[in-house]
Amino acid sequence: MGSGAVRTALVVAGRVANDVLSFVVFTLLDVVDVLLCFFYKLADYALEAQWKPCYCSSSPGGIISGSSKIFVLSMISSTKLHLEDISDTLYSRPSFLSEASKTVLDELRRRKLIRWRRSTPPSSVTAATTVTVNSTIIQMLQGKIGSKKSHPVRSWSDCPCDCCSPSGSRDALFVHAECPKDGSMAEEDVLFIHGFISSSAFWTETVFPNFGDEARARYRLLAVDLLGFGKSPKPVDSLYTLREHVETIEKSVLECYNVKSFHLVAHSLGSLLALALAVKHPGAVKSLTILAPPYFPVPKGEQGTQYVLRRVAPRRVWPPITFGSSVICWYEHISRTVCLILCKHHRLWERVFKLATRNRVRTYLMDGFFCHAHHASWHTLHNIICGSAGKIEGYLDEVRDRLSCDVAVFHGRDDELLPLECSYAVKSKIPRARVTVVDDKDHITIVVGRQKAFAGELEEIWRNAKSN
C-alpha cells in the first residue's frame, strides 16, 4: 500500500472517529442542556422571584394576522421592530439525534433505498397569512423581561462590575476615539467594528499603535464596542437585532462624533454590520474593508437561517474552535453556564492568567471575551449571523450596484471557523472586491500577530480611495 493510500485511509478513519465521537458528545449535551434548563428556572425563580422564559420550546406562543411583519416598538431603537429581524434559530434547533436521523433518512431516500410519499400535495398548500412567533420572543417584546417592575437591570448570573454593566444611557455605546495629537482637525474618519465576543481592544491594542505618523495626523480613528459587548451597555430587554446594532452605532458614532463620511473596517460578525451600515449610508462610505466575513450563499430549497447555523456550527468535536462555536450556537443553557463561570468571575480569571504568564502576555483578547453577557451574545449570534441569511444577498447587491467605493476582503488561509470560500463568495457577488488570502493565519491571527503589516495595508487602501 502506497503512502497516498495510507494517508487517505487515515483521513477517512479520522472523519469516522470525529463523526462517532461527535454523535456521542452532542447527544449527551442535548440531555445536559435540558437538565440545565430546569436548574436555571429554579435558580431564576429563587433569586429573582419570577420564572424566566427561555427558547427551549419550539412551539409558537402567538399568532399575528395579516401580511405585515411589524409587531411592537423596540425598546432600544424606539422604532417598529420587524419580525424578519428575529431569527427562528433562537427557538428552532433540532436535537443532534433527531437531526442525525433525518440526515440518514434523507440519504436513504436519495439512494431510493426506501420509498417516501408526501402526505400533502404541494398544490394543496396555500400561502399563510399569519406569522407565528415563539412565546419567549413575545414576552421579550412586551417588556416582561428586563422591565424595572418585574426584573432587576442585571440578572443574578451577570457580572455587576462597572465595566460589564456601565451606567448611563442604555443605547450609548463605548467608543475609543483617537484624534491627531497636535490638536488639528482630522481630514477623514475611520470606523472599526469588532467581531463576535470581542471588543474595540481587538483594534486599539493591535492596529492603532502601528499606524504611521502621517496616518495619525490625517485620520480620526473610531473603534466601537458593540451593544452587549466590552464596555457598552448590555440591556436585558434587547433582542440585539441587526437593526438595533446599526442604530446604536449611528447614534453613538456617526451622530455623536458628527461623522459625515468614513472608511469602514470590520472583522467577522462586524462585517455584516459594516455591510448594513454601508447600504444605509451609500454616499458616505469611502472604502470598505472586511475580514473573514461570515457569508454563506444559501442553496436553492434550503431554509437560510438553519443552513447558516449548520455551516457556522456543524456540531463536530474537531477542530476545537468548531466545537466551541457549536456549543455556543446550539445550547442556550450550556452557553449560559460558560458565561456564569467565566464572564461573571472575569476578574479572578484575569488575575490567574496574569499570574500564570507573569504578565508576559497582554490580556486584551481575554478582556473582550469575558466582558459580555449571555443574553447579548446569544441574541446577537442568532439574530445577526443566522438571521442575516435572508438579507446579506441584498446588501452585497447594493454595495455592488449603488456604492462606488473600493471593497477589500482579507481572509486567513488557516481559518477553521469561517472557511475561505466565504470571502470568495463575496467576490462572486462584488466582482470589483479584492480578496487577499494570508498564509498561515487563522480567524484571529489575520490581525493579531501581523498588526504592523495590516496597518500598512489599511493605509494603502485609504490612500487609494482618496486618489480614486
Short mmCIF file of C-alpha atoms in Angstrom, two decimals:
data_model
loop_
_atom_site.label_atom_id
_atom_site.label_comp_id
_atom_site.label_asym_id
_atom_site.label_seq_id
_atom_site.Cartn_x
_atom_site.Cartn_y
_atom_site.Cartn_z
CA MET A 1 0.00 0.00 0.00
CA GLY A 2 1.47 3.34 -1.06
CA SER A 3 1.88 6.40 1.13
CA GLY A 4 -1.03 8.10 -0.66
CA ALA A 5 -3.38 5.23 0.12
CA VAL A 6 -2.26 5.19 3.75
CA ARG A 7 -2.86 8.91 4.03
CA THR A 8 -6.33 8.56 2.52
CA ALA A 9 -7.17 5.71 4.89
CA LEU A 10 -6.05 7.81 7.88
CA VAL A 11 -8.16 10.76 6.73
CA VAL A 12 -11.24 8.54 6.34
CA ALA A 13 -10.61 6.94 9.74
CA GLY A 14 -10.25 10.38 11.31
CA ARG A 15 -13.55 11.55 9.81
CA VAL A 16 -15.35 8.43 11.02
CA ALA A 17 -13.89 8.83 14.51
CA ASN A 18 -14.91 12.51 14.53
CA ASP A 19 -18.45 11.62 13.45
CA VAL A 20 -18.85 8.88 16.05
CA LEU A 21 -17.40 10.95 18.87
CA SER A 22 -19.47 13.95 17.84
CA PHE A 23 -22.64 11.85 17.91
CA VAL A 24 -21.92 10.69 21.46
CA VAL A 25 -20.80 14.09 22.79
CA PHE A 26 -23.58 16.20 21.31
CA THR A 27 -26.28 13.68 22.23
CA LEU A 28 -25.07 13.97 25.83
CA LEU A 29 -25.01 17.76 25.54
CA ASP A 30 -28.65 17.68 24.43
CA VAL A 31 -29.51 15.94 27.70
CA VAL A 32 -27.32 18.24 29.78
CA ASP A 33 -28.94 21.34 28.29
CA VAL A 34 -32.41 20.06 29.22
CA LEU A 35 -31.29 19.49 32.81
CA LEU A 36 -29.68 22.92 32.96
CA CYS A 37 -32.93 24.44 31.70
CA PHE A 38 -34.71 23.04 34.74
CA PHE A 39 -31.91 24.22 37.04
CA TYR A 40 -31.95 27.80 35.76
CA LYS A 41 -35.73 28.02 36.01
CA LEU A 42 -35.46 27.14 39.70
CA ALA A 43 -32.48 29.44 40.24
CA ASP A 44 -34.13 32.40 38.49
CA TYR A 45 -37.31 31.92 40.47
CA ALA A 46 -35.44 31.62 43.76
CA LEU A 47 -33.17 34.64 43.17
CA GLU A 48 -35.44 36.94 41.15
CA ALA A 49 -38.90 35.78 42.31
CA GLN A 50 -40.13 35.05 38.77
CA TRP A 51 -39.79 32.38 36.13
CA LYS A 52 -37.70 33.48 33.20
CA PRO A 53 -38.74 32.13 29.80
CA CYS A 54 -36.16 30.54 27.55
CA TYR A 55 -36.02 29.39 23.94
CA CYS A 56 -36.08 25.64 24.61
CA SER A 57 -39.63 25.21 23.36
CA SER A 58 -40.08 25.40 19.61
CA SER A 59 -43.83 25.75 19.90
CA PRO A 60 -45.21 29.13 18.88
CA GLY A 61 -46.57 31.35 21.59
CA GLY A 62 -48.60 33.68 19.46
CA ILE A 63 -50.01 34.28 16.02
CA ILE A 64 -50.07 37.63 14.27
CA SER A 65 -52.60 38.02 11.47
CA GLY A 66 -52.11 39.90 8.26
CA SER A 67 -49.29 40.34 5.79
CA SER A 68 -47.44 42.91 7.89
CA LYS A 69 -44.41 41.65 9.72
CA ILE A 70 -44.12 44.60 12.08
CA PHE A 71 -45.03 43.84 15.67
CA VAL A 72 -44.30 46.23 18.55
CA LEU A 73 -41.98 49.03 19.48
CA SER A 74 -38.37 48.09 20.07
CA MET A 75 -37.22 49.22 23.49
CA ILE A 76 -33.74 50.12 22.24
CA SER A 77 -34.34 51.86 18.93
CA SER A 78 -37.81 53.28 19.62
CA THR A 79 -38.79 52.22 16.11
CA LYS A 80 -41.04 49.42 14.96
CA LEU A 81 -39.32 46.08 15.18
CA HIS A 82 -39.74 43.87 12.11
CA LEU A 83 -40.30 40.19 12.69
CA GLU A 84 -37.82 39.33 9.95
CA ASP A 85 -35.14 40.82 12.23
CA ILE A 86 -35.64 37.84 14.56
CA SER A 87 -34.08 34.52 13.58
CA ASP A 88 -36.08 31.32 14.00
CA THR A 89 -32.84 29.61 15.11
CA LEU A 90 -33.43 31.18 18.51
CA TYR A 91 -36.22 28.72 19.21
CA SER A 92 -35.94 26.09 16.48
CA ARG A 93 -32.83 23.97 16.97
CA PRO A 94 -33.40 20.23 16.48
CA SER A 95 -31.55 17.85 18.78
CA PHE A 96 -28.47 16.17 17.40
CA LEU A 97 -30.15 12.75 17.48
CA SER A 98 -33.21 13.92 15.53
CA GLU A 99 -31.08 15.78 13.00
CA ALA A 100 -28.80 12.76 12.52
CA SER A 101 -31.86 10.55 11.98
CA LYS A 102 -33.27 12.97 9.41
CA THR A 103 -29.92 13.04 7.58
CA VAL A 104 -29.84 9.26 7.39
CA LEU A 105 -33.43 9.10 6.12
CA ASP A 106 -32.75 11.78 3.52
CA GLU A 107 -29.72 9.85 2.29
CA LEU A 108 -31.72 6.62 2.07
CA ARG A 109 -34.44 8.40 0.10
CA ARG A 110 -31.87 9.92 -2.21
CA ARG A 111 -30.44 6.48 -2.90
CA LYS A 112 -34.01 5.17 -3.34
CA LEU A 113 -33.47 2.52 -0.67
CA ILE A 114 -36.76 3.47 0.94
CA ARG A 115 -39.93 4.92 -0.53
CA TRP A 116 -41.48 8.10 0.71
CA ARG A 117 -44.68 9.79 -0.35
CA ARG A 118 -45.60 13.36 0.52
CA SER A 119 -48.65 13.33 2.79
CA THR A 120 -49.92 16.68 1.49
CA PRO A 121 -49.62 17.52 -2.20
CA PRO A 122 -47.72 20.74 -2.84
CA SER A 123 -50.64 22.12 -4.84
CA SER A 124 -52.92 21.96 -1.83
CA VAL A 125 -50.66 24.10 0.33
CA THR A 126 -51.86 27.69 0.40
CA ALA A 127 -49.85 30.73 1.40
CA ALA A 128 -50.25 31.51 5.08
CA THR A 129 -51.50 34.90 6.13
CA THR A 130 -50.29 34.56 9.71
CA VAL A 131 -46.90 34.74 11.34
CA THR A 132 -46.11 32.54 14.31
CA VAL A 133 -43.77 33.81 16.99
CA ASN A 134 -42.15 31.96 19.86
CA SER A 135 -43.64 32.74 23.28
CA THR A 136 -40.30 33.90 24.67
CA ILE A 137 -39.97 36.50 21.92
CA ILE A 138 -43.49 37.75 22.61
CA GLN A 139 -42.65 38.19 26.28
CA MET A 140 -39.41 39.94 25.36
CA LEU A 141 -41.23 42.33 23.06
CA GLN A 142 -43.97 43.02 25.57
CA GLY A 143 -41.40 44.13 28.10
CA LYS A 144 -41.88 41.27 30.53
CA ILE A 145 -38.16 40.67 30.60
CA GLY A 146 -35.98 43.40 31.94
CA SER A 147 -38.71 45.81 32.96
CA LYS A 148 -37.96 47.70 36.14
CA LYS A 149 -41.06 46.42 37.85
CA SER A 150 -40.53 42.72 37.30
CA HIS A 151 -36.80 42.19 36.91
CA PRO A 152 -33.59 43.88 38.00
CA VAL A 153 -31.46 45.59 35.39
CA ARG A 154 -28.95 42.74 35.65
CA SER A 155 -29.52 39.04 36.00
CA TRP A 156 -28.02 37.31 39.02
CA SER A 157 -25.76 35.36 36.65
CA ASP A 158 -24.27 38.51 35.09
CA CYS A 159 -21.21 40.37 36.35
CA PRO A 160 -22.19 43.53 38.31
CA CYS A 161 -18.93 45.45 37.79
CA ASP A 162 -18.92 48.87 36.11
CA CYS A 163 -17.05 47.54 33.09
CA CYS A 164 -19.64 44.84 32.36
CA SER A 165 -22.65 46.93 33.38
CA PRO A 166 -21.83 50.59 32.72
CA SER A 167 -24.11 53.30 33.99
CA GLY A 168 -25.61 55.92 31.75
CA SER A 169 -27.75 55.74 28.65
CA ARG A 170 -28.65 52.20 27.67
CA ASP A 171 -28.02 52.80 23.98
CA ALA A 172 -24.86 54.94 24.27
CA LEU A 173 -22.02 52.70 23.14
CA PHE A 174 -18.43 52.94 24.32
CA VAL A 175 -16.28 54.48 21.59
CA HIS A 176 -12.49 54.65 21.63
CA ALA A 177 -11.51 57.74 19.61
CA GLU A 178 -8.00 58.74 18.60
CA CYS A 179 -7.60 62.19 17.06
CA PRO A 180 -4.49 63.91 15.71
CA LYS A 181 -2.20 64.63 18.67
CA ASP A 182 -1.36 68.15 17.53
CA GLY A 183 -4.97 69.16 18.01
CA SER A 184 -5.65 69.75 14.34
CA MET A 185 -8.82 68.65 12.62
CA ALA A 186 -8.67 65.18 11.06
CA GLU A 187 -9.21 65.06 7.32
CA GLU A 188 -11.09 61.75 7.34
CA ASP A 189 -12.79 59.36 9.76
CA VAL A 190 -12.32 55.59 10.05
CA LEU A 191 -14.82 53.37 11.87
CA PHE A 192 -13.64 49.99 13.21
CA ILE A 193 -16.20 47.28 14.12
CA HIS A 194 -15.11 44.17 16.02
CA GLY A 195 -16.42 40.62 15.71
CA PHE A 196 -18.38 38.25 17.93
CA ILE A 197 -17.44 38.10 21.64
CA SER A 198 -14.78 40.76 21.24
CA SER A 199 -14.37 44.48 21.84
CA SER A 200 -12.76 47.62 20.46
CA ALA A 201 -9.50 46.46 22.04
CA PHE A 202 -9.19 44.00 19.16
CA TRP A 203 -8.23 47.08 17.12
CA THR A 204 -6.89 49.57 19.65
CA GLU A 205 -4.34 47.17 21.16
CA THR A 206 -3.10 45.85 17.82
CA VAL A 207 -3.54 48.01 14.74
CA PHE A 208 -3.86 51.50 16.24
CA PRO A 209 -0.32 51.66 17.72
CA ASN A 210 1.15 50.60 14.36
CA PHE A 211 -0.21 53.40 12.21
CA GLY A 212 2.41 55.80 10.91
CA ASP A 213 2.68 59.48 11.88
CA GLU A 214 1.14 60.58 8.59
CA ALA A 215 -1.93 58.40 9.14
CA ARG A 216 -2.31 59.56 12.73
CA ALA A 217 -2.21 63.18 11.61
CA ARG A 218 -4.76 62.65 8.86
CA TYR A 219 -7.35 60.23 10.24
CA ARG A 220 -9.65 60.18 13.25
CA LEU A 221 -9.81 56.55 14.36
CA LEU A 222 -13.07 55.40 15.97
CA ALA A 223 -13.40 51.90 17.44
CA VAL A 224 -16.75 50.96 18.95
CA ASP A 225 -17.80 48.34 21.49
CA LEU A 226 -20.98 46.81 20.08
CA LEU A 227 -24.16 46.75 22.12
CA GLY A 228 -23.81 43.98 24.71
CA PHE A 229 -20.01 43.71 24.49
CA GLY A 230 -16.95 45.29 26.06
CA LYS A 231 -17.71 48.50 27.95
CA SER A 232 -21.01 49.14 26.18
CA PRO A 233 -24.44 48.65 27.82
CA LYS A 234 -25.91 45.14 27.93
CA PRO A 235 -29.68 45.71 28.29
CA VAL A 236 -31.59 42.55 29.19
CA ASP A 237 -34.68 43.60 27.25
CA SER A 238 -32.95 43.92 23.90
CA LEU A 239 -33.19 41.32 21.16
CA TYR A 240 -29.86 42.53 19.72
CA THR A 241 -31.09 42.54 16.16
CA LEU A 242 -29.07 43.86 13.25
CA ARG A 243 -31.36 46.89 13.14
CA GLU A 244 -30.67 47.71 16.80
CA HIS A 245 -26.91 47.29 16.41
CA VAL A 246 -26.80 49.57 13.37
CA GLU A 247 -28.97 52.23 15.01
CA THR A 248 -26.86 52.31 18.17
CA ILE A 249 -23.71 52.70 16.04
CA GLU A 250 -25.35 55.57 14.18
CA LYS A 251 -26.31 57.33 17.41
CA SER A 252 -23.07 56.71 19.31
CA VAL A 253 -20.60 57.26 16.47
CA LEU A 254 -21.98 58.95 13.37
CA GLU A 255 -24.24 61.41 15.21
CA CYS A 256 -22.21 61.89 18.39
CA TYR A 257 -18.93 62.49 16.54
CA ASN A 258 -20.54 64.32 13.62
CA VAL A 259 -19.21 61.84 11.07
CA LYS A 260 -20.28 62.74 7.55
CA SER A 261 -18.12 60.34 5.52
CA PHE A 262 -15.92 57.49 6.66
CA HIS A 263 -13.86 54.42 5.90
CA LEU A 264 -15.16 51.10 7.30
CA VAL A 265 -13.02 48.30 8.74
CA ALA A 266 -14.78 45.25 10.21
CA HIS A 267 -13.94 41.73 11.36
CA SER A 268 -16.12 38.60 11.21
CA LEU A 269 -19.62 39.37 12.56
CA GLY A 270 -18.78 43.06 12.30
CA SER A 271 -18.59 42.60 8.52
CA LEU A 272 -22.36 42.07 8.40
CA LEU A 273 -22.94 45.27 10.37
CA ALA A 274 -20.49 47.12 8.14
CA LEU A 275 -22.38 45.99 5.03
CA ALA A 276 -25.71 47.06 6.54
CA LEU A 277 -24.22 50.41 7.55
CA ALA A 278 -22.72 50.94 4.09
CA VAL A 279 -26.04 50.20 2.39
CA LYS A 280 -27.81 52.64 4.70
CA HIS A 281 -25.23 55.38 4.02
CA PRO A 282 -24.08 54.63 0.47
CA GLY A 283 -22.78 58.12 -0.26
CA ALA A 284 -20.76 58.38 2.94
CA VAL A 285 -18.56 55.28 2.66
CA LYS A 286 -15.11 55.95 1.19
CA SER A 287 -13.77 52.40 1.46
CA LEU A 288 -14.99 49.09 2.83
CA THR A 289 -12.54 46.59 4.35
CA ILE A 290 -13.92 43.35 5.77
CA LEU A 291 -12.03 40.45 7.35
CA ALA A 292 -13.31 36.85 7.43
CA PRO A 293 -16.92 37.70 6.54
CA PRO A 294 -19.47 35.04 7.64
CA TYR A 295 -21.21 34.86 4.27
CA PHE A 296 -22.67 31.51 3.20
CA PRO A 297 -24.72 31.60 -0.02
CA VAL A 298 -27.88 29.62 0.70
CA PRO A 299 -28.60 26.85 -1.85
CA LYS A 300 -31.98 26.84 -3.52
CA GLY A 301 -34.56 24.98 -1.46
CA GLU A 302 -32.71 25.41 1.85
CA GLN A 303 -34.03 27.43 4.78
CA GLY A 304 -31.49 30.22 5.08
CA THR A 305 -31.24 30.66 8.84
CA GLN A 306 -30.97 26.94 9.57
CA TYR A 307 -28.46 26.45 6.76
CA VAL A 308 -26.17 29.18 8.10
CA LEU A 309 -26.48 27.77 11.63
CA ARG A 310 -25.30 24.35 10.42
CA ARG A 311 -22.42 25.91 8.49
CA VAL A 312 -21.23 28.13 11.32
CA ALA A 313 -21.73 25.43 13.96
CA PRO A 314 -21.73 21.95 12.38
CA ARG A 315 -21.67 20.18 15.78
CA ARG A 316 -18.33 18.46 15.48
CA VAL A 317 -15.81 17.95 18.28
CA TRP A 318 -12.88 18.68 15.98
CA PRO A 319 -11.43 21.19 15.34
CA PRO A 320 -11.74 22.75 18.83
CA ILE A 321 -12.89 26.14 17.52
CA THR A 322 -15.76 24.41 15.72
CA PHE A 323 -16.69 22.55 18.90
CA GLY A 324 -16.71 25.82 20.84
CA SER A 325 -18.88 27.61 18.29
CA SER A 326 -21.28 24.64 18.18
CA VAL A 327 -21.77 24.68 21.94
CA ILE A 328 -22.37 28.43 21.92
CA CYS A 329 -24.80 28.28 18.99
CA TRP A 330 -26.89 25.22 19.83
CA TYR A 331 -27.11 25.08 23.62
CA GLU A 332 -28.70 28.06 25.32
CA HIS A 333 -28.20 26.88 28.89
CA ILE A 334 -24.74 25.38 28.48
CA SER A 335 -23.54 28.64 26.95
CA ARG A 336 -25.16 30.49 29.86
CA THR A 337 -23.21 28.26 32.23
CA VAL A 338 -19.97 29.09 30.43
CA CYS A 339 -20.75 32.79 30.85
CA LEU A 340 -21.60 32.23 34.51
CA ILE A 341 -18.24 30.56 35.15
CA LEU A 342 -16.02 32.78 33.01
CA CYS A 343 -17.70 36.14 32.50
CA LYS A 344 -19.18 36.73 35.94
CA HIS A 345 -15.81 35.91 37.53
CA HIS A 346 -13.64 37.50 34.86
CA ARG A 347 -11.55 39.46 37.36
CA LEU A 348 -10.48 36.22 39.03
CA TRP A 349 -9.58 34.62 35.72
CA GLU A 350 -7.66 37.71 34.64
CA ARG A 351 -5.57 37.60 37.83
CA VAL A 352 -4.93 33.88 37.37
CA PHE A 353 -3.92 34.40 33.76
CA LYS A 354 -1.57 37.26 34.57
CA LEU A 355 -0.03 35.27 37.40
CA ALA A 356 0.45 32.20 35.20
CA THR A 357 2.09 34.19 32.42
CA ARG A 358 3.88 36.64 34.75
CA ASN A 359 2.37 39.46 32.69
CA ARG A 360 4.30 38.37 29.62
CA VAL A 361 1.11 38.16 27.58
CA ARG A 362 -1.29 41.05 27.13
CA THR A 363 -4.86 40.19 28.03
CA TYR A 364 -6.89 42.37 25.63
CA LEU A 365 -8.35 39.32 23.86
CA MET A 366 -9.43 37.89 27.21
CA ASP A 367 -10.96 41.23 28.19
CA GLY A 368 -13.05 41.18 25.04
CA PHE A 369 -14.14 37.60 25.61
CA PHE A 370 -15.02 38.00 29.28
CA CYS A 371 -16.82 41.35 29.14
CA HIS A 372 -20.12 40.29 27.67
CA ALA A 373 -23.43 38.91 28.91
CA HIS A 374 -25.07 35.68 27.83
CA HIS A 375 -28.32 37.27 26.66
CA ALA A 376 -26.30 39.67 24.49
CA SER A 377 -24.10 37.05 22.84
CA TRP A 378 -26.97 34.58 22.39
CA HIS A 379 -29.29 37.03 20.63
CA THR A 380 -26.52 38.69 18.61
CA LEU A 381 -25.26 35.37 17.30
CA HIS A 382 -28.65 34.13 16.18
CA ASN A 383 -30.28 37.38 15.06
CA ILE A 384 -27.27 38.66 13.11
CA ILE A 385 -25.12 35.76 11.91
CA CYS A 386 -28.00 33.34 11.31
CA GLY A 387 -30.75 35.91 10.86
CA SER A 388 -28.85 37.81 8.17
CA ALA A 389 -29.13 34.83 5.79
CA GLY A 390 -32.05 36.48 4.03
CA LYS A 391 -30.50 39.97 3.98
CA ILE A 392 -26.84 39.58 3.12
CA GLU A 393 -27.51 38.81 -0.54
CA GLY A 394 -29.36 42.09 -0.92
CA TYR A 395 -26.67 44.02 0.94
CA LEU A 396 -23.96 42.70 -1.35
CA ASP A 397 -26.04 43.56 -4.41
CA GLU A 398 -26.50 47.09 -3.08
CA VAL A 399 -22.77 47.50 -2.46
CA ARG A 400 -22.08 46.26 -5.98
CA ASP A 401 -24.66 48.43 -7.71
CA ARG A 402 -25.03 51.58 -5.60
CA LEU A 403 -21.66 52.09 -3.93
CA SER A 404 -18.59 53.16 -5.85
CA CYS A 405 -16.07 52.69 -3.02
CA ASP A 406 -13.26 50.16 -3.06
CA VAL A 407 -14.01 46.84 -1.35
CA ALA A 408 -11.13 44.86 0.20
CA VAL A 409 -11.57 41.41 1.73
CA PHE A 410 -8.96 39.67 3.91
CA HIS A 411 -9.07 36.03 4.99
CA GLY A 412 -6.64 33.71 6.76
CA ARG A 413 -5.92 30.54 4.83
CA ASP A 414 -5.96 28.50 8.06
CA ASP A 415 -9.27 29.89 9.33
CA GLU A 416 -11.13 26.87 10.76
CA LEU A 417 -14.17 28.83 11.92
CA LEU A 418 -15.16 30.53 8.67
CA PRO A 419 -13.83 28.88 5.51
CA LEU A 420 -12.02 30.76 2.78
CA GLU A 421 -14.98 30.19 0.47
CA CYS A 422 -16.90 32.86 2.41
CA SER A 423 -14.62 35.60 1.07
CA TYR A 424 -14.64 34.17 -2.44
CA ALA A 425 -18.43 34.16 -2.29
CA VAL A 426 -18.31 37.89 -1.53
CA LYS A 427 -16.02 38.30 -4.54
CA SER A 428 -18.55 36.48 -6.74
CA LYS A 429 -21.24 38.97 -5.69
CA ILE A 430 -18.99 42.06 -5.90
CA PRO A 431 -16.57 41.49 -8.79
CA ARG A 432 -14.54 44.62 -8.00
CA ALA A 433 -13.77 43.34 -4.48
CA ARG A 434 -10.12 42.46 -3.95
CA VAL A 435 -9.58 39.29 -1.89
CA THR A 436 -6.28 38.92 -0.03
CA VAL A 437 -5.55 35.46 1.37
CA VAL A 438 -2.96 35.47 4.14
CA ASP A 439 -1.00 32.25 4.51
CA ASP A 440 -0.51 30.60 7.91
CA LYS A 441 -3.12 32.86 9.56
CA ASP A 442 -6.48 31.96 11.08
CA HIS A 443 -9.61 33.78 12.26
CA ILE A 444 -7.76 35.80 14.93
CA THR A 445 -4.19 35.93 13.67
CA ILE A 446 -5.41 37.56 10.46
CA VAL A 447 -4.86 40.69 12.60
CA VAL A 448 -3.21 39.65 15.86
CA GLY A 449 0.45 38.91 15.16
CA ARG A 450 0.53 40.75 11.85
CA GLN A 451 -0.85 44.08 13.05
CA LYS A 452 2.00 46.14 11.65
CA ALA A 453 1.58 44.68 8.17
CA PHE A 454 -2.19 45.08 8.34
CA ALA A 455 -1.87 48.71 9.46
CA GLY A 456 0.24 49.37 6.38
CA GLU A 457 -2.32 47.63 4.16
CA LEU A 458 -5.11 49.78 5.59
CA GLU A 459 -3.14 52.98 4.99
CA GLU A 460 -2.65 51.97 1.36
CA ILE A 461 -6.37 51.23 0.95
CA TRP A 462 -7.27 54.66 2.33
CA ARG A 463 -4.71 56.45 0.14
CA ASN A 464 -6.02 54.70 -2.95
CA ALA A 465 -9.58 55.61 -2.01
CA LYS A 466 -8.66 59.30 -1.96
CA SER A 467 -6.84 59.12 -5.27
CA ASN A 468 -9.77 57.31 -6.88
#
